[in-house]
Structure formats: structure tokens, C-alpha cells
CSV table of N, CA, C and O in Angstrom, one decimal:
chain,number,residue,atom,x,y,z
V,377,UNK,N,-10.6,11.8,-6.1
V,377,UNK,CA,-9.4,11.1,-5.7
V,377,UNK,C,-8.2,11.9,-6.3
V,377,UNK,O,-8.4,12.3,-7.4
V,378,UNK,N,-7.1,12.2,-5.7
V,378,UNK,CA,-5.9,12.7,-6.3
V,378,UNK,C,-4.8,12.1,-5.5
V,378,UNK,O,-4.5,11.9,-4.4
V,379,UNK,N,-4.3,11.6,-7.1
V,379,UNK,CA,-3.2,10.8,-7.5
V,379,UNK,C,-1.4,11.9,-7.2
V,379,UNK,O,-0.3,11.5,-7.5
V,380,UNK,N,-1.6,13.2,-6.7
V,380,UNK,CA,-0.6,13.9,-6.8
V,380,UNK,C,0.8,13.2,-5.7
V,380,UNK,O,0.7,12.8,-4.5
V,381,UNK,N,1.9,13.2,-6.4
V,381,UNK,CA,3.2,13.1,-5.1
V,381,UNK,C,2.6,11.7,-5.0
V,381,UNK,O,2.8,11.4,-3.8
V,382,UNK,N,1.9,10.7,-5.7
V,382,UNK,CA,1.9,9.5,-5.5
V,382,UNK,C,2.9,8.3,-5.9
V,382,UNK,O,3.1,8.4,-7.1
V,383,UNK,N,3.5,7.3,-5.4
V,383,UNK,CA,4.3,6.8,-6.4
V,383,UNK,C,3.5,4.9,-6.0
V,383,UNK,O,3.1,4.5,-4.9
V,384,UNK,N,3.5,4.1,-7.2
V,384,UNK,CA,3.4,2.9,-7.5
V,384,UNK,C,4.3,2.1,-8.1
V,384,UNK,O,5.2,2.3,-8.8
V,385,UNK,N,3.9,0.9,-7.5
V,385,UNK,CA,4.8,-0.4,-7.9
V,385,UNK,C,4.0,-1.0,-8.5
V,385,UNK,O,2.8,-0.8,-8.3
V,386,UNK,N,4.6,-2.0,-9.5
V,386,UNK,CA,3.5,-3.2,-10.2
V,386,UNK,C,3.6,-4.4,-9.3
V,386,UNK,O,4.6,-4.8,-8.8
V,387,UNK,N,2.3,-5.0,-9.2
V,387,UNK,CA,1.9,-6.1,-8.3
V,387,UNK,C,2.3,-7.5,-9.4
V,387,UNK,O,3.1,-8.4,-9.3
V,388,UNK,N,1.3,-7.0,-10.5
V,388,UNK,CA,1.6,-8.1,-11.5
V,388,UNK,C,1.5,-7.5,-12.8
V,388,UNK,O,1.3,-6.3,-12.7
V,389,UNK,N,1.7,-8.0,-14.0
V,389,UNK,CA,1.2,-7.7,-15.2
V,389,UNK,C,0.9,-8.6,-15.8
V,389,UNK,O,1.2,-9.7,-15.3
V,390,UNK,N,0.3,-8.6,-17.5
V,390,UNK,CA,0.5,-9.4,-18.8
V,390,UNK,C,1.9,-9.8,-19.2
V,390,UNK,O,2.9,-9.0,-19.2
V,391,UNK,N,2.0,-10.7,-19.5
V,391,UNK,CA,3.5,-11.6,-19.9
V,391,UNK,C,3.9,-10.7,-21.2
V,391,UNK,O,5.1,-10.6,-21.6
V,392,UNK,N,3.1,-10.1,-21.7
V,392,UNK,CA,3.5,-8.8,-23.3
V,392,UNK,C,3.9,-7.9,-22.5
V,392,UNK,O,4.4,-7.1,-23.2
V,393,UNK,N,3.9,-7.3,-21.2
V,393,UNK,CA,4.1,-6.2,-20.8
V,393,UNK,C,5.4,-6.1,-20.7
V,393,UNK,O,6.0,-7.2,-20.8
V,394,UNK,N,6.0,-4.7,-20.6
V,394,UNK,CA,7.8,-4.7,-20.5
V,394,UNK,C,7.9,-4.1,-18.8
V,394,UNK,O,9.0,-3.9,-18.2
V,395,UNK,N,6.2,-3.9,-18.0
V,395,UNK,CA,6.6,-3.3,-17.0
V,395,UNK,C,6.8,-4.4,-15.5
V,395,UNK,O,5.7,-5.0,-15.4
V,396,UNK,N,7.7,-4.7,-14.6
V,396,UNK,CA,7.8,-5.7,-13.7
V,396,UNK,C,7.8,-4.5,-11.9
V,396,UNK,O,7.6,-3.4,-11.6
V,397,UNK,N,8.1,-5.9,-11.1
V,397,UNK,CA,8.0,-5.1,-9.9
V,397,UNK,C,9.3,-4.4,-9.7
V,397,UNK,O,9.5,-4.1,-8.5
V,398,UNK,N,10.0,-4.3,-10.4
V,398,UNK,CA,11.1,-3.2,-10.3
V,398,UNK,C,11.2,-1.7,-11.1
V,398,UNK,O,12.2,-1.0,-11.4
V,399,UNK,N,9.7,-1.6,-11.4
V,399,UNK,CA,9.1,-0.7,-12.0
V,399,UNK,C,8.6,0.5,-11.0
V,399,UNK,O,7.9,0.2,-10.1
V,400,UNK,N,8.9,1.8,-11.0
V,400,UNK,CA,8.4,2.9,-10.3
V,400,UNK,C,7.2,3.9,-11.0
V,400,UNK,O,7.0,3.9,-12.2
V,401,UNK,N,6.6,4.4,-10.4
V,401,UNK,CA,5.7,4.9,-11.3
V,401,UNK,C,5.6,6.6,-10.0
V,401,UNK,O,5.5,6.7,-8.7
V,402,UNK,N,5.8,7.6,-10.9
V,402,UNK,CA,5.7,9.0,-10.2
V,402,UNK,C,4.5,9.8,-10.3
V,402,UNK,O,4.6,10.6,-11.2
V,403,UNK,N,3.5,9.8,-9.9
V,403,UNK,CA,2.4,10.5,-9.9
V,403,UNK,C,2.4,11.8,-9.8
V,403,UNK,O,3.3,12.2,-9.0
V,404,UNK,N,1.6,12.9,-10.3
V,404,UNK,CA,1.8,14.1,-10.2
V,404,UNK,C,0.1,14.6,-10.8
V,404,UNK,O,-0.6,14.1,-11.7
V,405,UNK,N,0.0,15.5,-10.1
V,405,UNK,CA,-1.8,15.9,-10.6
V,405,UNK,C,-2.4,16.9,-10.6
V,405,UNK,O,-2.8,17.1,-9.5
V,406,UNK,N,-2.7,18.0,-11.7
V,406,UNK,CA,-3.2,19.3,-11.0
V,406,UNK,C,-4.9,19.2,-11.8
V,406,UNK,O,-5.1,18.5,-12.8
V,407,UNK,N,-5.7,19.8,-11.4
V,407,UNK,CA,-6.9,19.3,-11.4
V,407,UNK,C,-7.0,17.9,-11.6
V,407,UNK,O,-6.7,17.0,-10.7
V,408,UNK,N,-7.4,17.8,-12.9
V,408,UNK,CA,-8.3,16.0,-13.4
V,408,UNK,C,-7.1,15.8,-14.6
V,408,UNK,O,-7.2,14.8,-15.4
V,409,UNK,N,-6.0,16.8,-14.6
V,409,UNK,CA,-5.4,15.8,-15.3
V,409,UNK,C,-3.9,15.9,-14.9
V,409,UNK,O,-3.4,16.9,-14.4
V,410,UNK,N,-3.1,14.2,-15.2
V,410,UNK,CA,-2.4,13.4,-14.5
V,410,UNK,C,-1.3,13.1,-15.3
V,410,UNK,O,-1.4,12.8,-16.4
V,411,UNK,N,0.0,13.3,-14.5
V,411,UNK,CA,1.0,13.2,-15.6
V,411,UNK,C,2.1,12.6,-14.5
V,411,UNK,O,2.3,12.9,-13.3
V,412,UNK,N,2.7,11.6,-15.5
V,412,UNK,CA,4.1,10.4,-14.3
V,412,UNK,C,5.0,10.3,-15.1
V,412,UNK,O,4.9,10.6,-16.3
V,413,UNK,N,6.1,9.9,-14.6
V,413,UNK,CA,7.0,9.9,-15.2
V,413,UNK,C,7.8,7.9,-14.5
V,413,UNK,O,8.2,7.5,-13.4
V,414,UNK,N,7.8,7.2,-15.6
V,414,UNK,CA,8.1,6.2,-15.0
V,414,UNK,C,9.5,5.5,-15.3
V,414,UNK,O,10.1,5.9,-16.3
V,415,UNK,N,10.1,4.3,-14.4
V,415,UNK,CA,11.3,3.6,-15.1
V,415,UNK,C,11.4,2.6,-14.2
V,415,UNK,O,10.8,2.5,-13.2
V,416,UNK,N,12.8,1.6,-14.9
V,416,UNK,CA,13.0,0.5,-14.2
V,416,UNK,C,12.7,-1.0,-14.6
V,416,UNK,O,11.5,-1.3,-14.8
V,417,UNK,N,13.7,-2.1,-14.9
V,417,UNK,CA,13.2,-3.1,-15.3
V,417,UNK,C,13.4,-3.0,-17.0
V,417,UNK,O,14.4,-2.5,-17.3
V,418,UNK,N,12.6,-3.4,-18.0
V,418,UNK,CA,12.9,-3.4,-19.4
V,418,UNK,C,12.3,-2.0,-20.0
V,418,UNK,O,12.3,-1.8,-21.2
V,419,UNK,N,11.8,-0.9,-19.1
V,419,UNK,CA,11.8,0.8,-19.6
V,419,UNK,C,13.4,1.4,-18.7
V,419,UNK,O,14.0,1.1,-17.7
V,420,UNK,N,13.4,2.1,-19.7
V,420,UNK,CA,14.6,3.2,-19.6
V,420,UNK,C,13.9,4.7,-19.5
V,420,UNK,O,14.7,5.5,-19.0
V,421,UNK,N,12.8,5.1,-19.7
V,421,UNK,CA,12.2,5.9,-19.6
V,421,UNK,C,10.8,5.9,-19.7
V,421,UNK,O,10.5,5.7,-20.8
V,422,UNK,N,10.1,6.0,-19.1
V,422,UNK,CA,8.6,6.2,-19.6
V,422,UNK,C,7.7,7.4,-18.7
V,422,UNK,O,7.6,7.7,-17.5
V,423,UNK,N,7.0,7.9,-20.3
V,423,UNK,CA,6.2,8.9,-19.7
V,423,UNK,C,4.5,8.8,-19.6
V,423,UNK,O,4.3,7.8,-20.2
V,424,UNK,N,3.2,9.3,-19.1
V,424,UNK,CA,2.0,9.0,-19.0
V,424,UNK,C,1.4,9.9,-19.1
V,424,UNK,O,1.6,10.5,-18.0
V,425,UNK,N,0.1,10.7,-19.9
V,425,UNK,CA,-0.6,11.3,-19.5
V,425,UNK,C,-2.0,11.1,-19.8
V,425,UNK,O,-2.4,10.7,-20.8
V,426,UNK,N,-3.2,11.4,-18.3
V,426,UNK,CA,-3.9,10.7,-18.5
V,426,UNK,C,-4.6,12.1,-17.8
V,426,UNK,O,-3.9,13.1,-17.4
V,427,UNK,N,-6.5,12.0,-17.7
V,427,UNK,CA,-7.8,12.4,-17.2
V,427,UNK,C,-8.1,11.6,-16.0
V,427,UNK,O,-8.2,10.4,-16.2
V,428,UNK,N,-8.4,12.0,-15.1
V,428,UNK,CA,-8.8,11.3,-14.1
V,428,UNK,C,-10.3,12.1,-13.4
V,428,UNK,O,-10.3,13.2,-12.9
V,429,UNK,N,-11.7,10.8,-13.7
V,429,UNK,CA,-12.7,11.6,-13.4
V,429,UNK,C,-13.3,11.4,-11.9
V,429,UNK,O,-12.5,11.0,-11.0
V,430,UNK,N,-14.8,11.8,-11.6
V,430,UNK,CA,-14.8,11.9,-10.8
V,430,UNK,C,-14.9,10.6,-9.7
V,430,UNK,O,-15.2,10.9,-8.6
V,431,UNK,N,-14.7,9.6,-10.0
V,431,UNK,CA,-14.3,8.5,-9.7
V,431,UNK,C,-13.4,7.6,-9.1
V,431,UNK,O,-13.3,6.6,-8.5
V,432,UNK,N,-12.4,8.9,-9.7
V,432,UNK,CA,-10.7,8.4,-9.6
V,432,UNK,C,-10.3,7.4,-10.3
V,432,UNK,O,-9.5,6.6,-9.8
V,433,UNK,N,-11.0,7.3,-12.1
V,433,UNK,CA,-10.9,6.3,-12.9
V,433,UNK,C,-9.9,7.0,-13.9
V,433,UNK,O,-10.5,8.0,-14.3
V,434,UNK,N,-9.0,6.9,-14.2
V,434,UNK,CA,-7.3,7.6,-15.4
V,434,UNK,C,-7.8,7.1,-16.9
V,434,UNK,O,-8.2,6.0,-17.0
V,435,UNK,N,-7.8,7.8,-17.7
V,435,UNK,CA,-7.9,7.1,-19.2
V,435,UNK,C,-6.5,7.9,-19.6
V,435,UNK,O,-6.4,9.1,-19.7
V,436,UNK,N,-5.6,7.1,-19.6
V,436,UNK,CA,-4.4,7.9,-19.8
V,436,UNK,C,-4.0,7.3,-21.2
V,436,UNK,O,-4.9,6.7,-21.9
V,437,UNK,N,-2.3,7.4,-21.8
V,437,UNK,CA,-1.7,7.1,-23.0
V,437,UNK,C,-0.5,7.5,-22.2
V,437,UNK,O,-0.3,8.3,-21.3
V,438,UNK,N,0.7,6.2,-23.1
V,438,UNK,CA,1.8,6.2,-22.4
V,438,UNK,C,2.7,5.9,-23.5
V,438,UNK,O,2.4,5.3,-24.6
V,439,UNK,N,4.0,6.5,-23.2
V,439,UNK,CA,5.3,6.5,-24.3
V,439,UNK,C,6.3,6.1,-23.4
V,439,UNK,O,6.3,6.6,-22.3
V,440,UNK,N,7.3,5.2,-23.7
V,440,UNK,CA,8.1,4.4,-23.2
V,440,UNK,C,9.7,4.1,-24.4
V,440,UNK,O,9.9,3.6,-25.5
V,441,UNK,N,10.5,4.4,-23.6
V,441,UNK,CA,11.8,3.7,-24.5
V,441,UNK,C,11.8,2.3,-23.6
V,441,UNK,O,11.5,2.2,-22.4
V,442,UNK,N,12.3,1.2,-24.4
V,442,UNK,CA,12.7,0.1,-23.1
V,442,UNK,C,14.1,-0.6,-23.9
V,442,UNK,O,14.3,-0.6,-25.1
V,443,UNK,N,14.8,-1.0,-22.7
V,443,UNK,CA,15.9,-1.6,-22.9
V,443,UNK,C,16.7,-1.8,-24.4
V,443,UNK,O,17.8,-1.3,-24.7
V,444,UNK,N,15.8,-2.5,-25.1
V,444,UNK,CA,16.1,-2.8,-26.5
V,444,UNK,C,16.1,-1.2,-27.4
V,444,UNK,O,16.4,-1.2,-28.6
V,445,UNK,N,16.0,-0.2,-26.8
V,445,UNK,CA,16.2,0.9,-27.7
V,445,UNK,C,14.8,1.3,-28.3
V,445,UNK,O,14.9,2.1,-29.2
V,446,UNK,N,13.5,0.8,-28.0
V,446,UNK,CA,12.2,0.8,-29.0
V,446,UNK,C,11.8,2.1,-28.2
V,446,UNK,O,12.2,2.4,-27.0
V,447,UNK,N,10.9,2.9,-29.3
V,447,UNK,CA,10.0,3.6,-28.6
V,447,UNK,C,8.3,2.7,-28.7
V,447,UNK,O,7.7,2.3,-29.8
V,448,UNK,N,8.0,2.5,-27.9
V,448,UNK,CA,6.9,1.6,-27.6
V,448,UNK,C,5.7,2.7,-26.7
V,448,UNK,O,5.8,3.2,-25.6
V,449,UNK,N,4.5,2.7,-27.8
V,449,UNK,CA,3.1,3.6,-27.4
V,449,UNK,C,1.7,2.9,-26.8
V,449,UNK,O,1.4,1.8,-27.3
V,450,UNK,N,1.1,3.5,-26.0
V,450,UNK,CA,-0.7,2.5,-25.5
V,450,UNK,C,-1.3,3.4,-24.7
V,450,UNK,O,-0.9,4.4,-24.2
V,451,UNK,N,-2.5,2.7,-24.6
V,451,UNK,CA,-3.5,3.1,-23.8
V,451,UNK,C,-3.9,2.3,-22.9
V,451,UNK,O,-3.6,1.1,-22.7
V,452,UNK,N,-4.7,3.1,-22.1
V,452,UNK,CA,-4.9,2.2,-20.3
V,452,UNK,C,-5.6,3.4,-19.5
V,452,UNK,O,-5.5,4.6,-19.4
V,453,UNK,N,-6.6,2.2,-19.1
V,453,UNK,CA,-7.5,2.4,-18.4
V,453,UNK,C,-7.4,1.7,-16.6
V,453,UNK,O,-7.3,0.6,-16.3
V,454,UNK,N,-7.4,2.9,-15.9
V,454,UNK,CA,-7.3,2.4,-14.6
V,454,UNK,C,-8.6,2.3,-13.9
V,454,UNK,O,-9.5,3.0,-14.4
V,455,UNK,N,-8.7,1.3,-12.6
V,455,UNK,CA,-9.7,1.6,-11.8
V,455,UNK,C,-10.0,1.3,-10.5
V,455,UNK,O,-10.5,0.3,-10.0
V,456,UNK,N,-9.5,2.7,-9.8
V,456,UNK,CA,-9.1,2.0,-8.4
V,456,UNK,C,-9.6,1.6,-7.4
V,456,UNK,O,-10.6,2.2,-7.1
V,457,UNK,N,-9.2,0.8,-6.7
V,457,UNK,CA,-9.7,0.2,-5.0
V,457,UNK,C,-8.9,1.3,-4.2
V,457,UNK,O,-8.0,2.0,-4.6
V,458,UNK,N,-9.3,1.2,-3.1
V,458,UNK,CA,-8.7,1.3,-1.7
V,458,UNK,C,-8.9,0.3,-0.5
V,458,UNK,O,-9.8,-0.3,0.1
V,459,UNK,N,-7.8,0.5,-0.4
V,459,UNK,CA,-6.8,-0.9,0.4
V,459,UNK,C,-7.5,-1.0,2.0
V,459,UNK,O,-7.4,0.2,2.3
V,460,UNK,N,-7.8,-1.4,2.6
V,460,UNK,CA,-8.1,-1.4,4.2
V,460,UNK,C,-6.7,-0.6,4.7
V,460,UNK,O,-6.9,0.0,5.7
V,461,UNK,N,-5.2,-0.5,4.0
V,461,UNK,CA,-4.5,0.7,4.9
V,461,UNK,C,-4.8,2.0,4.5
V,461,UNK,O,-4.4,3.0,5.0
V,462,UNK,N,-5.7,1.8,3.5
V,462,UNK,CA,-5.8,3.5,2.9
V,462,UNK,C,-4.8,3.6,1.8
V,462,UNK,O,-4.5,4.6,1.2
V,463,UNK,N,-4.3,2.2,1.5
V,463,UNK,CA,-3.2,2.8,-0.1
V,463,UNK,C,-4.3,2.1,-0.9
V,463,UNK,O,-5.2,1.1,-0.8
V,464,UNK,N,-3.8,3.3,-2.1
V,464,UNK,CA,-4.7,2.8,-3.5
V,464,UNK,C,-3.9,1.8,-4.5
V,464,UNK,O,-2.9,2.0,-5.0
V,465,UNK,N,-4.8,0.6,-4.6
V,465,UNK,CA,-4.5,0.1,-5.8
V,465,UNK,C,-5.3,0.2,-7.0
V,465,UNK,O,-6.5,0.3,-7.1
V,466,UNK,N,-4.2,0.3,-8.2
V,466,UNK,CA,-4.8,0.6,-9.4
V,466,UNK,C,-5.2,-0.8,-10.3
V,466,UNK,O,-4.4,-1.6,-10.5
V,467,UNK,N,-6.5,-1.0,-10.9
V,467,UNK,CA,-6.4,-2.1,-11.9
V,467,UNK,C,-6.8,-1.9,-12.9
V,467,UNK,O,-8.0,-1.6,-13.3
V,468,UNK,N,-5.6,-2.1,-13.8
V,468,UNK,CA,-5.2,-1.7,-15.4
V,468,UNK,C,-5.9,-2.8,-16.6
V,468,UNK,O,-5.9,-4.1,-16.4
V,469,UNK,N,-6.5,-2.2,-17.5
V,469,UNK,CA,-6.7,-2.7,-18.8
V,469,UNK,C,-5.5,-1.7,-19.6
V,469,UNK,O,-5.4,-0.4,-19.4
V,470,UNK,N,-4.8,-2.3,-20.4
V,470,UNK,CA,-3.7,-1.5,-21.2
V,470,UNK,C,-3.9,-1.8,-23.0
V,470,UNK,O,-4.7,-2.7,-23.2
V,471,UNK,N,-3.6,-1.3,-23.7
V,471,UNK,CA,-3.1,-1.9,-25.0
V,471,UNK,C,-2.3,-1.4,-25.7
V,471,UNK,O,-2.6,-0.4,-26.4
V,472,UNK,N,-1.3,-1.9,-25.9
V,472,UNK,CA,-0.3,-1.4,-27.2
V,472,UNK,C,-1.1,-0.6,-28.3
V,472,UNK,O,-2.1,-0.9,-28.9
V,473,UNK,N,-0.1,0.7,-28.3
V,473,UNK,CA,-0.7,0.9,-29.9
V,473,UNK,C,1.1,1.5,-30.9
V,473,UNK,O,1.5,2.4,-31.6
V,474,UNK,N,1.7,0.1,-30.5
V,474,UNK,CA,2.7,0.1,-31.4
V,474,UNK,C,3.1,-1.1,-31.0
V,474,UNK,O,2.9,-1.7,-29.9
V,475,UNK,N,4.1,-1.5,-32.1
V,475,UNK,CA,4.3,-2.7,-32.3
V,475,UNK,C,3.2,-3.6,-32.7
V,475,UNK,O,2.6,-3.4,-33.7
V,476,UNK,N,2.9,-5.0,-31.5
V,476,UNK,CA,2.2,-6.1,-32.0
V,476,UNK,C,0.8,-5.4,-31.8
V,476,UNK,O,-0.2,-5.7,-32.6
V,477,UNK,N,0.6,-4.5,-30.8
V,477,UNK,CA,-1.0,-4.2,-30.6
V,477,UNK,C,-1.6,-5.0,-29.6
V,477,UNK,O,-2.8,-4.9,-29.6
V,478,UNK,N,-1.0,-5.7,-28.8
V,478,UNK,CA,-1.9,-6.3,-28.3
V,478,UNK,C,-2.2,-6.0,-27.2
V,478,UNK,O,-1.5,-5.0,-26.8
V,479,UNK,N,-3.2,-6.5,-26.2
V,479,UNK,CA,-3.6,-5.7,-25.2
V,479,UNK,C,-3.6,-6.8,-23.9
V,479,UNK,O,-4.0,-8.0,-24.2
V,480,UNK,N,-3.0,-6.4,-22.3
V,480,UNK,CA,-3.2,-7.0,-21.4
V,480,UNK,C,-3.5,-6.3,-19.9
V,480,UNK,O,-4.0,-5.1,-19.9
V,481,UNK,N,-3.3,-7.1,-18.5
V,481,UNK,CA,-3.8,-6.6,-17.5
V,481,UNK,C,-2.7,-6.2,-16.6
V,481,UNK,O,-1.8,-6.9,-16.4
V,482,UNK,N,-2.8,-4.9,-15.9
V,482,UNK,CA,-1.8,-5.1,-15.0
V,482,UNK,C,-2.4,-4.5,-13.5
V,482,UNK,O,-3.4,-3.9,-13.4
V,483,UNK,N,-1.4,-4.9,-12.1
V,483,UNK,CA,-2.3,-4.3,-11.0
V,483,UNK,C,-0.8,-3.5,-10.6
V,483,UNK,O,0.3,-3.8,-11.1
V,484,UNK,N,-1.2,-2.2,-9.6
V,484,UNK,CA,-0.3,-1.4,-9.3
V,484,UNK,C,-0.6,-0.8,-8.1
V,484,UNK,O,-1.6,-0.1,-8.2
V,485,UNK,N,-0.1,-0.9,-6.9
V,485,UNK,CA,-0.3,-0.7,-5.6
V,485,UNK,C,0.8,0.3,-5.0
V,485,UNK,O,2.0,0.2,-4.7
V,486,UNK,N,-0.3,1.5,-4.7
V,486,UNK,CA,0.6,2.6,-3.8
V,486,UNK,C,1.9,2.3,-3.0
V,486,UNK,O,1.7,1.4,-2.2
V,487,UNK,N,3.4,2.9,-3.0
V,487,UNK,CA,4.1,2.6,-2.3
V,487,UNK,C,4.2,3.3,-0.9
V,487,UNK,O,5.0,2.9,0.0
């Protein structure tokens, strides 16, 4: 699977998440490994870099400023479907590894 020149929206997330459906997400991919650039909503910037195997499963890590001025860090594991139109959706296990730490779910569907 390659995620390159792909871009996603969030479907849903965890109520701890800072990311909503006014969230963009920029895909970009050269072999198996994956790098986006995202924003929108309570980020002001956020960046991602992740491995993507032969499955088209991401174990990425993500850095984020959001509104409030924080730099906020995590991990996330994606794992995707394909849609009966042929767009992929993503379903996220995430977890903070700053601030409270905690960890939630989010879904992300090709735009």
C-alpha cells in the first residue's frame, strides 16, 4: 500500500485527542517510510513520522504544537481498510507520550 500525495480527514476521535474533523493530514511516502505534515482545529502544526509494512499497517510518532502553545508528543498505530470506493480508511490506536500519557482511538478517511 502507498500512502504517497495522500491526504486524510478525521472521522472521529478520543475526547483527549486535540485532533477534530477540521483536521488535514498530508501524506507523503518514499519506500516504507512515511512522513505528513498535519494542521487545523486545536494543532497549529503537526508533524509524523512513521514505517509502513507490508500490510499497509504505519507504526509512526508524532509532534504537534496546538493552540494553547504546547509542544505535545505520541505514538500510533494505524490499520487500514479499504472502502468499497477504493478510499482508505485508517484505524488508529494512539498514545500520548507527553503530558497526561494517556492513550485513545481515532478513524481517518481518505479525502
Amino acid at each position: 500500500m502507498n500512502y504517497h500525495n495522500k491526504q486524510f480527514r478525521p472521522l472521529s476521535n478520543s475526547e483527549n485527542g486535540e485532533v477534530s474533523e477540521d483536521t488535514r493530514f498530508h501524506y507523503k511516502q518514499e519506500g516504507n517510510i512515511l512522513t505528513c505534515e498535519y494542521s487545523g482545529s486545536q494543532i497549529v502544526k503537526g508533524h509524523l513520522i512513521g514505517l509502513v509494512d507490508e500490510n499497509g499497517h504505519i507504526n509512526m510518532r508524532y509532534h504537534q504544537v496546538n493552540s494553547q502553545g504546547e509542544l505535545m508528543t505520541g505514538i500510533c498505530h494505524s490499520t487500514p481498510e479499504i472502502m468499497p470506493t477504493g478510499k482508505i480508511r485508517l484505524h488508529e490506536k494512539w498514545q500520548w507520550t507527553s503530558g497526561d500519557q494517556s492513550s485513545g482511538e481515532s478513524v481517518l478517511e481518505e479525502v
